[in-house]
Coordinates of C-alpha atoms in Angstrom, one line a residue:
X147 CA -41.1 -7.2 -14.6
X148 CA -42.0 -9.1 -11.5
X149 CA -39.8 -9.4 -9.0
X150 CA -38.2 -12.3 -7.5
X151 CA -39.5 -14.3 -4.4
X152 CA -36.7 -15.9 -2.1
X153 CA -37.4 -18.8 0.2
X154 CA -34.9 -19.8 3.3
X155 CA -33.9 -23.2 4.1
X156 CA -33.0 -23.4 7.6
X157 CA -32.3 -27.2 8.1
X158 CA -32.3 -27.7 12.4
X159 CA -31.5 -30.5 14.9
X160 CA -31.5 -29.8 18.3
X161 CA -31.1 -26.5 18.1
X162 CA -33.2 -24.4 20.6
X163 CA -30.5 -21.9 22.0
X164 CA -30.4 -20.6 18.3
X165 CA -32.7 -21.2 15.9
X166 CA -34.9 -18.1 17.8
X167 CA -32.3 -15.9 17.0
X168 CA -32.1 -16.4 13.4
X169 CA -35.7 -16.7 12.9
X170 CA -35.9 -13.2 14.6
X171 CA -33.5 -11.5 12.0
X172 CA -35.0 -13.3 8.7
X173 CA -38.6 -12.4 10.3
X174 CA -37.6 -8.2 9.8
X175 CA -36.9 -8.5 6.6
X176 CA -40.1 -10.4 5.5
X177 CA -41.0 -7.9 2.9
X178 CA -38.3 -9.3 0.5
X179 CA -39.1 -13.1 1.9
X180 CA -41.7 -15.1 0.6
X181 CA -41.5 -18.2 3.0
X182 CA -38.8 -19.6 5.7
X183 CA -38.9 -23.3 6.0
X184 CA -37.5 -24.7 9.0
X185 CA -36.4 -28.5 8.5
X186 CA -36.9 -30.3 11.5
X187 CA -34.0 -33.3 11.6
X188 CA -35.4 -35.5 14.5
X189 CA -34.6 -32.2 17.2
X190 CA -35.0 -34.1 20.8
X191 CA -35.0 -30.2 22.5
X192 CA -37.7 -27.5 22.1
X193 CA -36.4 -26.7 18.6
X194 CA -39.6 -27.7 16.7
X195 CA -41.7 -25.4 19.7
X196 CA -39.4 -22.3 19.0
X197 CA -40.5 -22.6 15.4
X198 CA -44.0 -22.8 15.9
X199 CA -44.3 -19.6 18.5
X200 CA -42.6 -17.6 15.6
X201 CA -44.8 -19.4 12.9
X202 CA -48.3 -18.1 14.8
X203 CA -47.3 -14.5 14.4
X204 CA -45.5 -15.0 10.8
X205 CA -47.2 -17.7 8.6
X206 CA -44.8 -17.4 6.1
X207 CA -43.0 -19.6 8.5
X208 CA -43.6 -23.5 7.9
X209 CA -41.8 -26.9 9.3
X210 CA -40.8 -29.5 7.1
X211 CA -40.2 -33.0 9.3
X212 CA -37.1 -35.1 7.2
X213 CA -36.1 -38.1 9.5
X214 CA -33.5 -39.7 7.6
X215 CA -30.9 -38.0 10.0
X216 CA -28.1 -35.8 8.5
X217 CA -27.9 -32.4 7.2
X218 CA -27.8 -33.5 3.2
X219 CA -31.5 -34.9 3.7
X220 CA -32.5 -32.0 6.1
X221 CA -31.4 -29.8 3.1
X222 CA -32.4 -31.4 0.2
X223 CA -35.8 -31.5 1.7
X224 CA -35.6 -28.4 2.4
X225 CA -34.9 -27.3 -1.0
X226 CA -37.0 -29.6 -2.3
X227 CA -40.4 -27.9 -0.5
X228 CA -39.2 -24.3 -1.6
X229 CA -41.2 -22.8 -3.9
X230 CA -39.1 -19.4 -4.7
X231 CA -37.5 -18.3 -7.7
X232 CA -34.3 -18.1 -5.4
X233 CA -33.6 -20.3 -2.4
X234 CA -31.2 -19.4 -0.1
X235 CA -29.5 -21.5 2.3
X236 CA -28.4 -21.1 5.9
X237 CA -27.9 -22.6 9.0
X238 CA -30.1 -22.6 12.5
X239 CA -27.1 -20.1 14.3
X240 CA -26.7 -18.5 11.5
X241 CA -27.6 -14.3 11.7
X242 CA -28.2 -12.4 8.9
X243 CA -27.7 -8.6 8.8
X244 CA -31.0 -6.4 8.5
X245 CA -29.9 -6.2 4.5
X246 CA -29.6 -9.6 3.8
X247 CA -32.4 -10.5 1.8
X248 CA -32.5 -7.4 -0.2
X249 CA -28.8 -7.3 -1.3
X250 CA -29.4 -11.2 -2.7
X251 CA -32.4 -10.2 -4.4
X252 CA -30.6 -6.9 -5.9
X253 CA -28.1 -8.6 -7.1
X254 CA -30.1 -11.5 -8.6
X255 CA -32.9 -8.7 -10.1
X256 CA -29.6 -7.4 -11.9
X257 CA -28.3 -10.2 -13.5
X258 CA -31.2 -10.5 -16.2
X259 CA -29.0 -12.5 -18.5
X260 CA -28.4 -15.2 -16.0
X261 CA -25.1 -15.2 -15.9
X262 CA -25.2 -16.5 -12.3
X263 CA -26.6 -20.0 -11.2
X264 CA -26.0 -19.3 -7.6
X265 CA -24.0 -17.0 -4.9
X266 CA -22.9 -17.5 -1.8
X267 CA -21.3 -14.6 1.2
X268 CA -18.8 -14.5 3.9
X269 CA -19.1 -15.7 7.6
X270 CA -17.8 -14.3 10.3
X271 CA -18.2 -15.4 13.8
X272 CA -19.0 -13.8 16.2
X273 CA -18.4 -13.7 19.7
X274 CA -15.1 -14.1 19.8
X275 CA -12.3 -12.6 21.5
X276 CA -10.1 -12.1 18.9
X277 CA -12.8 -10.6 16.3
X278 CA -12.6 -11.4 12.4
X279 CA -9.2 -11.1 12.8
X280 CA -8.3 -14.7 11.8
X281 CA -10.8 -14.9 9.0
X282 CA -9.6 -11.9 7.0
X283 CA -6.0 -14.1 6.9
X284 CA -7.8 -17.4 5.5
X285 CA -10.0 -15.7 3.0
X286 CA -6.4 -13.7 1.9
X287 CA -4.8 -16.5 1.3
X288 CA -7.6 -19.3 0.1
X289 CA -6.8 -21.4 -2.7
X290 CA -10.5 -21.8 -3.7
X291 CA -11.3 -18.1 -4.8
X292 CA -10.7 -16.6 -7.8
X293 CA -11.7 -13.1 -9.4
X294 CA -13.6 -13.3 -12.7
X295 CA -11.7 -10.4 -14.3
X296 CA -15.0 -9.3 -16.1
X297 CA -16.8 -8.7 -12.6
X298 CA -14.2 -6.5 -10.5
X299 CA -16.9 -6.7 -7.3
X300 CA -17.6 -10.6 -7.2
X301 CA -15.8 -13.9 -7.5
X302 CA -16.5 -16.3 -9.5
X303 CA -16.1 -19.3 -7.0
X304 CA -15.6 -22.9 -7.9
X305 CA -17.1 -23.9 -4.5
X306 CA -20.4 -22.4 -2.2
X307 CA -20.5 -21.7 1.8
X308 CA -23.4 -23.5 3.0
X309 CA -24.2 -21.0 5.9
X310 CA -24.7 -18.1 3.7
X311 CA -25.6 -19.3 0.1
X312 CA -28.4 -18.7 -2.7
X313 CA -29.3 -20.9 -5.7
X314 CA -32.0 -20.5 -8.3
X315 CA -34.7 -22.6 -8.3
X316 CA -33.8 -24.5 -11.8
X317 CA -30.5 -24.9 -11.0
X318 CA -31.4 -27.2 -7.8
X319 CA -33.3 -28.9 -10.1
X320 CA -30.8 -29.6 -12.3
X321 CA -28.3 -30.5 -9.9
X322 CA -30.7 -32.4 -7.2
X323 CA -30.1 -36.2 -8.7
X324 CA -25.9 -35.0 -8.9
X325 CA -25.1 -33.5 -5.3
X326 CA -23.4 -36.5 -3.1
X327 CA -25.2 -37.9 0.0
X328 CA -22.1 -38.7 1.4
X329 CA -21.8 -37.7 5.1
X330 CA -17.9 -37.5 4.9
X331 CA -17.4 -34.6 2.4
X332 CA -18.3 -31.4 2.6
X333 CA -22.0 -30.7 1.2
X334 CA -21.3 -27.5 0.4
X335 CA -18.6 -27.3 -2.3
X336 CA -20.4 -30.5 -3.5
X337 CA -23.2 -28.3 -4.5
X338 CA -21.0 -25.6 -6.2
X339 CA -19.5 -27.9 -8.2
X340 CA -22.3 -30.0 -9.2
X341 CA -23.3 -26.2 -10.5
X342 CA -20.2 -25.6 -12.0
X343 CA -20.3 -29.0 -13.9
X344 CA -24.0 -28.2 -15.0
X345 CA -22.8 -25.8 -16.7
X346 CA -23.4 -22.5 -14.1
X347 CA -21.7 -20.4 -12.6
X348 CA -21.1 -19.3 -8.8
X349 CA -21.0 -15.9 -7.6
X350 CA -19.0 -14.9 -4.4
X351 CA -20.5 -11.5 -2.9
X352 CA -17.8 -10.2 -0.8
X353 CA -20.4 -7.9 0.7
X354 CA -23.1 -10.5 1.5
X355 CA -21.1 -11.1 5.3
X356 CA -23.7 -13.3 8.0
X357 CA -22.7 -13.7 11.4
X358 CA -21.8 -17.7 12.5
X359 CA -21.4 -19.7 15.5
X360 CA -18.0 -20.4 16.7
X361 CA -18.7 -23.5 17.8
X362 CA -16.6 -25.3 14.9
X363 CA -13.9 -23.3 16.7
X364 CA -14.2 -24.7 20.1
X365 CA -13.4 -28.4 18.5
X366 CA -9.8 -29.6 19.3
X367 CA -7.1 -30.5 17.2
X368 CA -7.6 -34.1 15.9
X369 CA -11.7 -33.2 15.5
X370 CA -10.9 -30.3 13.3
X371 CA -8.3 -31.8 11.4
X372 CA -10.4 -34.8 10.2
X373 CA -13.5 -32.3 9.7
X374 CA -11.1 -30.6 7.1
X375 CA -10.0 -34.0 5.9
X376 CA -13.6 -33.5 4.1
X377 CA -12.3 -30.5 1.9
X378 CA -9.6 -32.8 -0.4
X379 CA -12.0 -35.6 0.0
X380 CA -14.8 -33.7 -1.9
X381 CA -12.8 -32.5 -4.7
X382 CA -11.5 -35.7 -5.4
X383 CA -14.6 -37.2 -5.7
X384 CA -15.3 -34.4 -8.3
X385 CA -12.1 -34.8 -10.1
X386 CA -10.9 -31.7 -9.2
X387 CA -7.3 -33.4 -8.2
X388 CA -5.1 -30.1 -8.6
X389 CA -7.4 -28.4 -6.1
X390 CA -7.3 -31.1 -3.5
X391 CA -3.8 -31.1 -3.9
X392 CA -3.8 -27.9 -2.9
X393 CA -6.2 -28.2 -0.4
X394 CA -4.0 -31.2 1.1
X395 CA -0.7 -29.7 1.0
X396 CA -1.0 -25.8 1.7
X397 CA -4.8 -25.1 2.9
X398 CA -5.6 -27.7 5.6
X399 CA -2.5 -27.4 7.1
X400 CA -2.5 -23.9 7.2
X401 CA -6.1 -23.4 8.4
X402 CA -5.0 -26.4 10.8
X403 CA -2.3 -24.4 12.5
X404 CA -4.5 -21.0 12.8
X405 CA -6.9 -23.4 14.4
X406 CA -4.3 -24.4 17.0
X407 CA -3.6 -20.5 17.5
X408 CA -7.2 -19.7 17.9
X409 CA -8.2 -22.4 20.0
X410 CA -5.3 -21.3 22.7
X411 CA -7.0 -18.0 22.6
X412 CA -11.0 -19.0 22.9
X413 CA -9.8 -21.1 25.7
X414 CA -7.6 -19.0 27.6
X415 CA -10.4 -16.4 27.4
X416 CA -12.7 -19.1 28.0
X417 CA -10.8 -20.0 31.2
X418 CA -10.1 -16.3 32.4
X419 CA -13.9 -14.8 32.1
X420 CA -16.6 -18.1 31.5
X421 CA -18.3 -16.4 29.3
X422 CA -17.7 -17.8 26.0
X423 CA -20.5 -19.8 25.4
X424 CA -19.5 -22.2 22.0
X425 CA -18.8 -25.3 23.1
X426 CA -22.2 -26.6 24.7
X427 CA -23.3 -26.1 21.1
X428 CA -20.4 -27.7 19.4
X429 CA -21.8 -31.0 20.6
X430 CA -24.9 -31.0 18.8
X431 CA -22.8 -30.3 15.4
X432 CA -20.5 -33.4 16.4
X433 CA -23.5 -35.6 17.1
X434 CA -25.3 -35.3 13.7
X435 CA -21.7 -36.1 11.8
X436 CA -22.2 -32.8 9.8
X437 CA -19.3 -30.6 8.4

């Protein structure tokens, strides 16, 4: 049987103080990666030079231009240009540990009946003061997860987490002319469940973990809150009015007030030692109007 080739979407704006980084991890494990496309969303900074350097020495490496600016046409060009059985993907500070590629492809290899249209992993993020501490709390008590009883190891997931996520091929192409390109809902859990109503099914790999910026975390209070505003807005527009009842009433304003708690700490460590380094980079994530 021949075995499965995965191409990264890595959809970029402005963002040179990362995207090396992340090209630097998915570049070691090349031997389970067939291409990395970099879309290149208007970047004003040296984003589109980084990518080149890296593409001389590894020409599986390409740069796809999308000008329409906003991260659902960044991606869906993206996707669009892959040509891989699976296509994962991620986000320009995203960094993916040195089994990455090989656990998606493992776990994809095994499922020969197809039982999954698409998976996504955890994110933690990293450099923070606090460590993952906060993150293991939300993902306890998360109203969007729920454990296929058949499948003890993974979730089946109404929703996917755009930083860390893998569909196959046909199922962006059955979904492409159903995900919204609406700026002001989350394009993620769109996706999902445009796959759930296709009629697939979402995998959650609790061991599939990628390291993320925390510099959503560095937003204050009234830019977070209407950035989660975006979670009950996208299930309405799917129907999915229990959940974003839920969403509304118990997970916003809980995530909402471990926000608060957190951002006391980043910037009281921020303050005390300068070294945290999020929140030049939250501004490029504000700019573009992306969740």
């Amino acid at each position: 049987m021949n075995r499965l080739s995965l191409s990264v979407v890595v959809p970029a704006f402005d963002e040179e103080e990362c995207i090396g980084a992340c090209l630097d991890l998915l570049c070691t494990q090349l031997d389970c990666i067939t291409e990395i496309i970099v879309v290149d969303n208007n970047s004003a900074d040296g984003t589109r030079d980084i990518v080149r350097r890296h593409a001389t020495d590894h020409p599986e490496i390409r740069v796809v231009t999308e000008k329409q600016q906003g991260l659902v046409f960044a991606r869906n060009a993206g996707m669009d240009a892959a040509s891989g059985d699976l296509v994962a993907r991620i986000d320009a500070d995203t960094r993916v540990p040195d089994d990455w590629a090989a656990t998606i492809l493992d776990f994809f290899a095994a499922d020969v009946d197809q039982h999954w249209a698409a998976a996504c992993g955890r994110g933690e993020a990293y450099e923070l003061p606090y460590g993952d501490a906060a993150a293991r709390i939300k993902a306890r008590w998360s109203p969007l997860a729920r454990r296929s009883p058949s499948t003890p190891e993974v979730r089946d997931v109404p929703v996917l987490y755009g930083s860390n996520m893998i569909l196959r091929r046909e199922t962006w192409k059955l979904i492409r002319e159903d995900v919204s390109l609406r700026r002001d809902v989350f394009e993620d859990v769109d996706m999902g469940l445009c796959v759930q109503e296709s009629g697939g099914r979402n995998a959650f790999l609790p061991s599939l973990t990628v390291g993320v910026s925390p510099r959503r975390m560095e937003s204050g209070m009234r830019s977070f809150v209407r950035y989660m505003a975006c979670l009950p807005r996208t299930l309405r527009l799917h129907r999915r009015h229990a959940l974003a009842a839920a969403a509304l009433v118990l997970y916003v304003p809980g995530v909402s007030a471990l926000h608060a708690c957190r951002l006391v700490m980043i910037r009281a460590y921020d303050s005390d030692s300068g070294s945290f380094s999020a929140r030049h980079l939250l501004r490029r994530r504000t700019d573009r109007g992306m969740p």
